[in-house]
Coordinates of C-alpha atoms and ligand atoms in Angstrom, one line a residue:
M1 CA 0.0 0.0 0.0
R2 CA 1.3 3.5 -0.8
E3 CA 1.9 5.8 2.2
N4 CA -1.0 8.0 1.0
D5 CA -3.5 5.2 0.9
A6 CA -2.6 3.9 4.4
P7 CA -5.1 4.3 7.2
P8 CA -4.4 7.3 9.4
V9 CA -2.0 6.6 12.3
T10 CA -2.3 8.4 15.6
V11 CA 0.8 9.8 17.2
P12 CA 1.5 8.0 20.5
C13 CA 1.7 10.3 23.5
A14 CA 4.9 9.9 25.7
P15 CA 4.2 8.5 29.1
G16 CA 4.3 10.8 32.1
R17 CA 2.0 13.6 31.0
L18 CA 0.9 15.5 34.0
P19 CA -1.9 18.1 33.7
P20 CA -1.6 21.0 33.5
L21 CA 2.2 20.9 32.9
G22 CA 2.1 18.2 30.3
H23 CA 5.7 16.9 30.0
L24 CA 7.4 20.0 31.3
L25 CA 8.7 18.4 34.5
P26 CA 10.9 15.7 32.8
L27 CA 11.9 18.3 30.2
L28 CA 13.1 20.7 32.8
T29 CA 14.6 18.4 35.3
D30 CA 16.1 15.5 33.3
P31 CA 15.8 16.6 29.6
L32 CA 18.4 14.5 27.9
P33 CA 17.4 11.1 29.3
F34 CA 13.8 12.0 28.7
L35 CA 14.4 13.0 25.1
Q36 CA 16.5 9.8 24.5
S37 CA 13.7 7.7 26.0
L38 CA 11.2 8.9 23.4
A39 CA 12.6 6.7 20.6
D40 CA 11.2 3.7 22.5
H41 CA 7.7 4.9 21.6
G42 CA 8.0 5.3 17.9
P43 CA 9.5 7.5 15.2
V44 CA 7.0 10.3 15.9
V45 CA 6.0 10.9 19.5
R46 CA 3.7 13.5 21.0
I47 CA 4.7 15.4 24.1
H48 CA 2.8 18.4 25.7
L49 CA 4.2 21.7 26.9
W50 CA 1.3 22.8 29.1
R51 CA -1.5 22.0 26.7
T52 CA 0.3 22.5 23.5
P53 CA 1.1 19.3 21.7
V54 CA 4.7 19.1 20.3
H55 CA 5.7 16.3 17.9
V56 CA 9.1 14.8 18.5
L57 CA 10.9 13.0 15.7
T58 CA 13.2 10.3 16.9
D59 CA 14.2 8.8 13.5
P60 CA 17.2 10.4 11.8
E61 CA 15.7 10.0 8.3
L62 CA 12.6 11.9 9.4
V63 CA 14.7 14.6 10.9
H64 CA 16.6 14.9 7.7
R65 CA 13.4 15.1 5.7
L66 CA 12.1 17.8 8.0
L67 CA 15.3 19.9 7.6
V68 CA 16.0 19.3 4.0
Q69 CA 13.2 18.1 1.7
D70 CA 10.4 19.7 3.8
A71 CA 12.3 22.9 4.6
A72 CA 10.0 25.1 2.5
K73 CA 7.0 23.7 4.3
T74 CA 8.2 24.8 7.7
E75 CA 9.1 27.8 9.8
K76 CA 11.2 27.9 12.9
G77 CA 8.6 27.4 15.6
F78 CA 7.4 28.8 18.9
V79 CA 10.7 29.4 20.7
F80 CA 11.9 31.5 17.8
D81 CA 8.6 33.5 17.7
K82 CA 9.4 34.5 21.2
A83 CA 13.1 35.1 20.4
R84 CA 12.2 37.4 17.4
G85 CA 10.4 39.9 19.6
L86 CA 13.3 39.9 22.0
L87 CA 16.5 39.6 19.9
G88 CA 15.4 40.8 16.5
N89 CA 15.1 39.1 13.2
G90 CA 18.8 38.1 12.6
L91 CA 19.9 35.0 10.6
F92 CA 19.5 32.6 13.4
I93 CA 15.9 33.6 13.9
S94 CA 14.5 34.7 10.5
E95 CA 12.6 32.6 8.1
G96 CA 11.3 32.3 4.5
A97 CA 12.3 34.7 1.7
F98 CA 13.7 37.3 4.1
H99 CA 16.0 34.6 5.6
L100 CA 17.3 33.5 2.2
R101 CA 18.1 37.1 1.2
Q102 CA 20.0 37.8 4.5
R103 CA 21.8 34.4 4.2
R104 CA 23.0 35.3 0.7
L105 CA 24.4 38.6 2.2
V106 CA 26.1 37.0 5.2
Q107 CA 27.4 33.9 3.5
P108 CA 30.5 35.5 1.8
A109 CA 31.8 36.4 5.2
F110 CA 32.3 32.6 5.7
H111 CA 34.0 31.8 2.5
R112 CA 37.3 30.0 2.5
D113 CA 39.6 33.1 2.3
S114 CA 37.7 34.8 5.1
V115 CA 37.9 31.7 7.3
R116 CA 41.6 31.5 6.6
R117 CA 42.0 35.0 8.0
Y118 CA 39.8 34.2 11.0
A119 CA 41.9 31.1 11.7
A120 CA 45.0 33.3 11.8
S121 CA 43.5 35.7 14.2
A122 CA 42.1 32.9 16.4
A123 CA 45.6 31.4 16.6
R124 CA 47.0 34.7 17.8
L125 CA 44.3 35.2 20.4
A126 CA 44.5 31.5 21.6
A127 CA 48.3 31.8 22.0
A128 CA 47.9 35.0 24.0
A129 CA 45.2 33.4 26.2
V130 CA 47.2 30.2 26.8
S131 CA 50.2 32.2 27.9
R132 CA 48.1 33.7 30.6
W133 CA 46.9 30.4 32.1
G134 CA 49.4 29.8 34.9
P135 CA 49.8 26.5 36.7
E136 CA 49.5 28.1 40.1
R137 CA 45.8 27.6 40.7
P138 CA 43.1 25.3 39.3
A139 CA 40.4 27.2 37.4
P140 CA 37.1 26.4 35.7
I141 CA 37.6 25.9 32.0
E142 CA 34.2 27.2 30.8
P143 CA 34.7 31.0 31.5
R144 CA 38.1 30.8 29.8
M145 CA 36.5 29.3 26.7
H146 CA 33.7 31.8 26.7
R147 CA 36.1 34.8 26.9
L148 CA 38.3 33.4 24.1
A149 CA 35.4 32.5 21.8
R150 CA 33.9 36.0 22.3
D151 CA 37.2 37.7 21.4
I152 CA 37.6 35.4 18.4
V153 CA 34.2 36.1 17.0
V154 CA 34.3 39.8 17.6
E155 CA 37.8 40.2 16.0
A156 CA 37.0 38.0 13.1
L157 CA 33.5 39.2 12.1
F158 CA 33.5 42.7 13.4
A159 CA 37.2 43.5 13.0
T160 CA 37.4 45.2 16.3
R161 CA 38.4 44.8 19.9
L162 CA 36.1 45.5 22.8
S163 CA 36.7 47.8 25.7
D164 CA 36.8 46.1 29.1
A165 CA 33.3 47.5 29.9
Q166 CA 31.9 46.1 26.7
K167 CA 33.5 42.7 27.4
A168 CA 32.0 42.7 30.9
R169 CA 28.5 43.6 29.5
I170 CA 28.6 40.9 26.8
D171 CA 29.9 38.3 29.3
R172 CA 27.1 39.1 31.7
A173 CA 24.4 39.3 29.0
V174 CA 25.0 36.3 26.7
P175 CA 24.3 33.5 29.3
V176 CA 21.2 35.3 30.7
V177 CA 19.8 35.9 27.2
L178 CA 20.4 32.3 26.0
T179 CA 18.8 30.8 29.1
G180 CA 16.0 33.4 29.3
F181 CA 14.7 33.2 25.8
V182 CA 14.2 29.4 26.0
Q183 CA 12.6 29.7 29.5
R184 CA 10.3 32.5 28.3
A185 CA 9.0 30.3 25.5
L186 CA 7.9 27.8 28.1
Y187 CA 5.9 30.4 30.2
P188 CA 2.2 29.5 30.2
S189 CA 1.3 33.1 29.7
P190 CA 3.1 36.1 28.2
L191 CA 1.9 38.1 31.2
L192 CA 4.5 36.4 33.3
E193 CA 7.2 38.2 31.4
K194 CA 5.9 41.5 32.6
L195 CA 6.1 40.6 36.3
P196 CA 8.7 42.8 38.1
V197 CA 10.6 39.8 39.5
P198 CA 14.4 39.6 39.5
A199 CA 14.6 37.0 36.7
N200 CA 12.6 39.2 34.3
R201 CA 14.6 42.3 35.3
R202 CA 17.9 40.5 34.7
F203 CA 16.7 39.3 31.3
D204 CA 15.5 42.7 30.2
T205 CA 18.7 44.3 31.3
A206 CA 20.8 41.6 29.5
V207 CA 18.9 42.1 26.2
R208 CA 19.3 45.9 26.5
D209 CA 23.0 45.6 27.3
L210 CA 23.6 43.2 24.4
R211 CA 21.9 45.5 21.9
T212 CA 23.6 48.6 23.2
T213 CA 27.0 47.0 23.0
V214 CA 26.4 45.7 19.5
D215 CA 25.1 49.2 18.4
E216 CA 28.3 50.7 19.6
I217 CA 30.4 48.1 17.6
V218 CA 28.2 48.7 14.5
A219 CA 28.5 52.5 14.8
R220 CA 32.3 52.4 15.1
A221 CA 32.4 50.1 12.0
A222 CA 30.1 52.4 10.1
V223 CA 32.6 55.3 10.6
R224 CA 35.7 53.2 9.7
H225 CA 34.4 51.2 6.7
Q226 CA 33.1 53.6 4.2
G227 CA 33.8 51.4 1.2
P228 CA 33.5 47.7 0.5
D229 CA 36.0 45.5 2.3
E230 CA 36.0 42.0 3.7
T231 CA 34.5 42.2 7.2
L232 CA 31.1 40.9 7.9
L233 CA 29.9 44.3 9.2
S234 CA 31.1 46.1 6.1
L235 CA 29.3 43.5 4.0
L236 CA 26.1 44.3 5.9
L237 CA 26.6 48.0 5.9
T238 CA 27.3 48.2 2.1
A239 CA 24.6 45.7 1.1
R240 CA 21.8 47.0 -1.1
D241 CA 18.4 45.5 -1.7
E242 CA 18.3 44.0 -5.3
E243 CA 14.8 45.6 -5.9
T244 CA 14.8 48.8 -4.0
G245 CA 18.5 49.6 -3.9
L246 CA 18.1 50.6 -0.3
A247 CA 20.7 49.9 2.4
M248 CA 19.9 47.6 5.2
A249 CA 18.2 49.4 8.1
P250 CA 20.7 50.0 11.0
A251 CA 18.4 47.9 13.3
Q252 CA 18.7 45.0 10.9
V253 CA 22.5 45.3 10.8
R254 CA 22.4 45.2 14.6
D255 CA 20.1 42.2 14.6
E256 CA 22.4 40.2 12.3
A257 CA 25.4 41.1 14.5
V258 CA 23.5 40.0 17.7
S259 CA 22.5 36.8 16.0
L260 CA 26.1 35.9 15.0
L261 CA 27.4 36.9 18.4
L262 CA 24.9 34.6 20.2
A263 CA 25.1 31.7 17.7
G264 CA 28.9 31.9 17.3
T265 CA 30.3 32.2 20.9
E266 CA 28.3 29.9 23.2
T267 CA 28.4 26.9 20.8
T268 CA 32.2 26.8 20.2
A269 CA 33.0 27.8 23.8
T270 CA 30.9 25.0 25.1
T271 CA 32.3 22.4 22.7
L272 CA 35.8 23.4 23.6
A273 CA 35.1 23.3 27.3
W274 CA 33.7 19.7 26.9
L275 CA 36.7 18.7 24.8
F276 CA 39.2 19.9 27.4
H277 CA 37.2 18.2 30.2
E278 CA 37.3 14.9 28.3
L279 CA 41.0 15.3 27.5
A280 CA 41.7 16.0 31.1
R281 CA 40.0 12.7 32.0
H282 CA 41.8 10.8 29.2
Q283 CA 45.5 11.5 29.6
D284 CA 46.7 9.0 27.0
L285 CA 44.6 10.5 24.4
Q286 CA 45.7 14.0 25.4
D287 CA 49.3 12.9 25.0
E288 CA 48.6 11.5 21.6
L289 CA 46.9 14.7 20.4
S290 CA 49.7 16.8 21.9
E291 CA 52.2 14.8 19.9
E292 CA 50.2 15.2 16.7
V293 CA 50.0 19.0 17.2
R294 CA 53.7 19.4 18.0
T295 CA 54.7 17.4 14.9
V296 CA 52.8 20.0 12.9
A297 CA 53.8 23.1 14.8
A298 CA 56.1 22.8 17.9
D299 CA 54.6 25.9 19.6
G300 CA 51.0 25.0 18.6
A301 CA 50.6 28.0 16.4
V302 CA 48.9 26.2 13.5
S303 CA 47.8 27.9 10.3
W304 CA 44.8 27.2 8.1
E305 CA 47.0 25.1 5.8
D306 CA 48.1 22.9 8.7
L307 CA 44.5 22.0 9.8
P308 CA 44.1 18.9 7.6
R309 CA 47.1 17.4 9.3
L310 CA 45.5 17.5 12.7
E311 CA 43.5 14.5 11.9
R312 CA 43.2 12.9 15.4
T313 CA 42.5 16.2 17.0
G314 CA 39.7 16.6 14.5
H315 CA 38.4 13.2 15.4
A316 CA 38.3 14.3 19.1
I317 CA 36.4 17.4 18.2
S318 CA 33.8 15.4 16.1
E319 CA 33.4 13.0 19.0
T320 CA 32.8 16.0 21.3
L321 CA 30.2 17.3 18.9
R322 CA 28.5 13.9 18.9
L323 CA 28.5 13.2 22.6
H324 CA 28.2 16.7 23.9
T325 CA 26.2 18.3 21.0
P326 CA 25.7 22.0 22.0
N327 CA 22.3 22.4 20.4
W328 CA 20.5 19.7 22.2
I329 CA 17.1 20.6 20.9
L330 CA 16.0 22.1 17.6
M331 CA 12.5 22.7 16.3
R332 CA 10.3 23.7 13.4
R333 CA 6.6 24.4 12.8
A334 CA 4.6 22.9 9.9
M335 CA 3.2 25.5 7.5
E336 CA 1.7 22.8 5.3
P337 CA 0.7 19.2 6.1
L338 CA 3.8 17.0 6.8
Q339 CA 3.5 13.3 6.3
Y340 CA 5.9 11.1 8.2
G341 CA 5.4 7.3 8.2
G342 CA 1.6 7.5 7.8
V343 CA 1.3 10.3 10.4
V344 CA 0.0 13.6 9.1
L345 CA 1.1 16.6 11.0
P346 CA -1.3 19.5 10.2
P347 CA -0.3 23.1 9.5
G348 CA 0.6 24.8 12.7
A349 CA 2.0 21.6 14.3
E350 CA 5.1 22.2 16.4
V351 CA 7.9 19.7 15.6
L352 CA 10.9 19.1 17.7
F353 CA 14.0 16.8 17.6
S354 CA 17.1 16.4 19.7
P355 CA 20.4 16.1 17.9
T356 CA 21.9 14.9 21.2
A357 CA 19.3 12.1 21.4
L358 CA 20.1 10.9 17.9
H359 CA 23.8 11.1 18.5
R360 CA 23.4 8.9 21.6
S361 CA 21.2 6.3 20.1
P362 CA 22.8 2.8 20.9
E363 CA 21.4 1.5 17.6
L364 CA 23.3 4.2 15.7
Y365 CA 26.4 4.5 17.9
P366 CA 27.6 1.4 19.7
D367 CA 28.4 2.1 23.4
P368 CA 27.1 5.7 22.9
S369 CA 28.1 7.2 26.2
R370 CA 31.8 6.4 25.7
F371 CA 34.0 9.3 24.5
D372 CA 35.7 7.5 21.7
P373 CA 37.4 9.6 18.9
D374 CA 38.3 6.3 17.1
R375 CA 34.7 6.2 15.8
W376 CA 35.8 8.9 13.4
R377 CA 38.6 6.9 11.8
H378 CA 36.1 5.5 9.4
P379 CA 33.5 8.2 9.2
T380 CA 31.5 6.6 6.4
G381 CA 29.5 4.8 9.1
H382 CA 28.2 8.2 10.1
A383 CA 27.3 9.4 6.6
R384 CA 23.6 8.4 6.7
P385 CA 21.5 11.5 6.5
G386 CA 20.4 12.8 9.9
L387 CA 22.8 10.6 11.9
F388 CA 25.3 13.3 12.7
I389 CA 23.9 16.8 12.7
P390 CA 25.6 19.0 15.2
F391 CA 25.5 21.8 12.7
G392 CA 21.9 21.1 11.5
A393 CA 21.1 20.5 7.8
G394 CA 19.3 22.1 5.0
R395 CA 18.7 25.9 4.4
H396 CA 19.3 26.8 8.1
K397 CA 22.5 24.7 8.4
C398 CA 25.1 26.5 10.5
V399 CA 26.6 29.3 8.3
G400 CA 29.6 29.3 10.7
E401 CA 30.5 25.5 10.5
S402 CA 33.8 25.8 8.7
F403 CA 34.8 28.8 10.9
A404 CA 33.8 26.9 14.0
R405 CA 35.8 23.8 13.0
A406 CA 38.8 25.9 12.2
E407 CA 38.6 27.9 15.4
M408 CA 38.2 24.8 17.5
L409 CA 41.2 23.1 15.9
V410 CA 43.4 26.2 16.3
V411 CA 42.4 26.6 20.0
A412 CA 42.9 22.9 20.7
A413 CA 46.3 23.1 19.1
A414 CA 47.4 26.1 21.1
V415 CA 46.4 24.4 24.3
L416 CA 47.7 20.9 23.6
A417 CA 51.1 22.0 22.4
R418 CA 51.9 23.9 25.6
L419 CA 49.8 22.6 28.4
R420 CA 48.9 19.4 30.2
L421 CA 45.3 19.6 31.6
R422 CA 44.4 17.6 34.7
P423 CA 41.2 17.6 36.7
A424 CA 41.9 19.2 40.1
T425 CA 39.4 16.9 41.9
A426 CA 37.5 13.7 41.3
T427 CA 34.3 15.7 40.8
P428 CA 32.2 13.9 38.2
L429 CA 31.5 15.6 34.9
R430 CA 27.9 16.5 34.7
E431 CA 25.7 18.2 32.1
N432 CA 23.5 21.2 32.5
A433 CA 20.9 21.4 29.8
S434 CA 18.9 24.3 31.2
A435 CA 19.9 26.8 28.4
A436 CA 20.1 26.9 24.7
T437 CA 23.2 24.6 24.9
V438 CA 24.3 21.8 27.2
R439 CA 27.0 23.1 29.4
P440 CA 29.5 21.1 31.3
R441 CA 29.7 21.1 35.1
G442 CA 32.9 19.5 36.1
P443 CA 36.0 19.8 38.2
L444 CA 38.4 22.7 38.1
I445 CA 41.2 22.1 35.7
I446 CA 44.9 22.4 36.4
A447 CA 46.9 23.6 33.4
E448 CA 50.6 22.8 33.7
P449 CA 53.3 23.6 31.2
R450 CA 54.3 20.6 29.1
Ligands
LIG1 C1 30.5 24.2 17.6 C2 30.1 25.3 17.0 C3 28.7 25.5 16.4 C4 27.6 24.6 16.4 C5 27.6 23.2 17.0 C6 26.6 25.3 15.7 C7 25.3 24.7 15.5 C8 24.3 25.3 14.7 C9 23.1 24.6 14.4 C10 22.6 23.3 14.8 C11 22.4 25.5 13.6 C12 21.0 25.2 12.9 C13 19.9 25.7 13.8 C14 18.5 25.3 13.2 O1 18.5 24.5 12.2 O2 17.5 25.7 13.7 C15 23.2 26.7 13.5 C16 22.8 27.8 12.7 C17 23.6 29.0 12.7 N1 24.8 29.2 13.2 FE1 25.9 27.8 14.2 N2 27.0 26.5 15.3 C18 28.3 26.7 15.7 C19 29.1 27.7 15.5 C20 28.7 28.9 14.9 C21 29.6 30.0 14.6 C22 31.1 30.1 14.9 C23 28.8 31.0 14.0 C24 29.2 32.3 13.5 C25 30.1 33.1 13.9 C26 27.5 30.4 13.9 C27 26.4 31.1 13.3 C28 25.2 30.5 13.0 C29 24.1 31.1 12.4 C30 24.1 32.6 11.9 C31 23.1 30.2 12.2 C32 21.7 30.4 11.5 C33 21.9 29.9 10.1 C34 20.6 30.1 9.2 O3 19.5 29.9 9.7 O4 20.8 30.4 8.0 N3 27.5 29.1 14.4 N4 24.4 26.5 14.2

């Protein structure tokens, strides 16, 4: 029988629904195991956020279809509706024809020659950062990675350096914004956002600070770059609409810059923090990678041309992206009926999937909780569509993927050539999935010179 002739199939509801919350409790308290457990109930499973049904895809092929073949039939979904009002309509948030137009404008800033330059500036910033990490006291790795990723993105894309006050504002604002916009999407009523409680005040201040800081960066760039050159900001500032010939409104330039800053710092910083936690726990692997790096560049200052030779370091990064995928949840909303395995999701249906859950499926990855870079020696096993999607797929696929991969290799090389990382205590490595990414909560790290 053809799929179209098949009798309608109802979408099974995940166990544990609790009125009026629906499945919010497991989603807030134990999200990753909960999302992983949904595959036991079928390829399409219904959960409820309050009373809103959300359809979770647990099969990689369906996820691929959603992101690629059905891309034109979807929009980004309810979390992004909320984010748009708060953070503007930048690339990470926009949809449809507007998104495609903006993507065409932004994309050249991520072409090979640009990424080669970004890699060089990342190498310089990483070397300077590593030279400041003394062995005298154990430190958390996460803030170090956030500061470094922030400086790399700002220098690469905005060709500028921040004042200490701007750095402090961005560092305070980004985590609050990234946690807050997901949480706000889960509020049962928009009225709760208006309550004068500390969490709302913190969030509003963070959004304001982020916008003000990016406005300052854009204003400075507008004065400096009068003609076309190669920075992302100058691309945006000199872009003209094909039909109207008009320049992009300053608020839209700001929104694009905010989008890139948010999308491009937290993700790489979190991945690098996980990588270094894993390497601190796996000393033999750390030695092997250090050896690889030093064979390529004794001081760890690798160039773009060196990157293909850092094969094992690249495997460790891929394995980190698999096991500790930053974007643990992604979503879309149907604009037209979507048909998956006999199930018809009507227009307006919210659809969700977890790249992390797919990357941890025991059927797809044997012994999935083991950190094992050897999986990537023969990567053809991971080539099935939808099986490995840390950067998404289709028209919204991460525009910064090659930049991110280059940046992570360059930073890993700078650290591995010069330092040995050790956990300061036996504190277990835990995950915190309360924000837009899964952050590590682990021991302080001792960084000794090699
Ligand atoms: C480890 C690093 C990174 C990971 C894992 C990652 C992951 C992702 C994912 C999964 C998406 C797709 C979201 C969706 O389909 O809804 C995405 C989109 C995006 N990423 Fe990344 N990203 C990373 C680094 C970066 C960097 C360095 C930048 C820029 C500086 C960046 C900018 C963006 C933008 C602008 C989008 C939206 C693209 C669009 O919709 O056209 N990302 N990223």
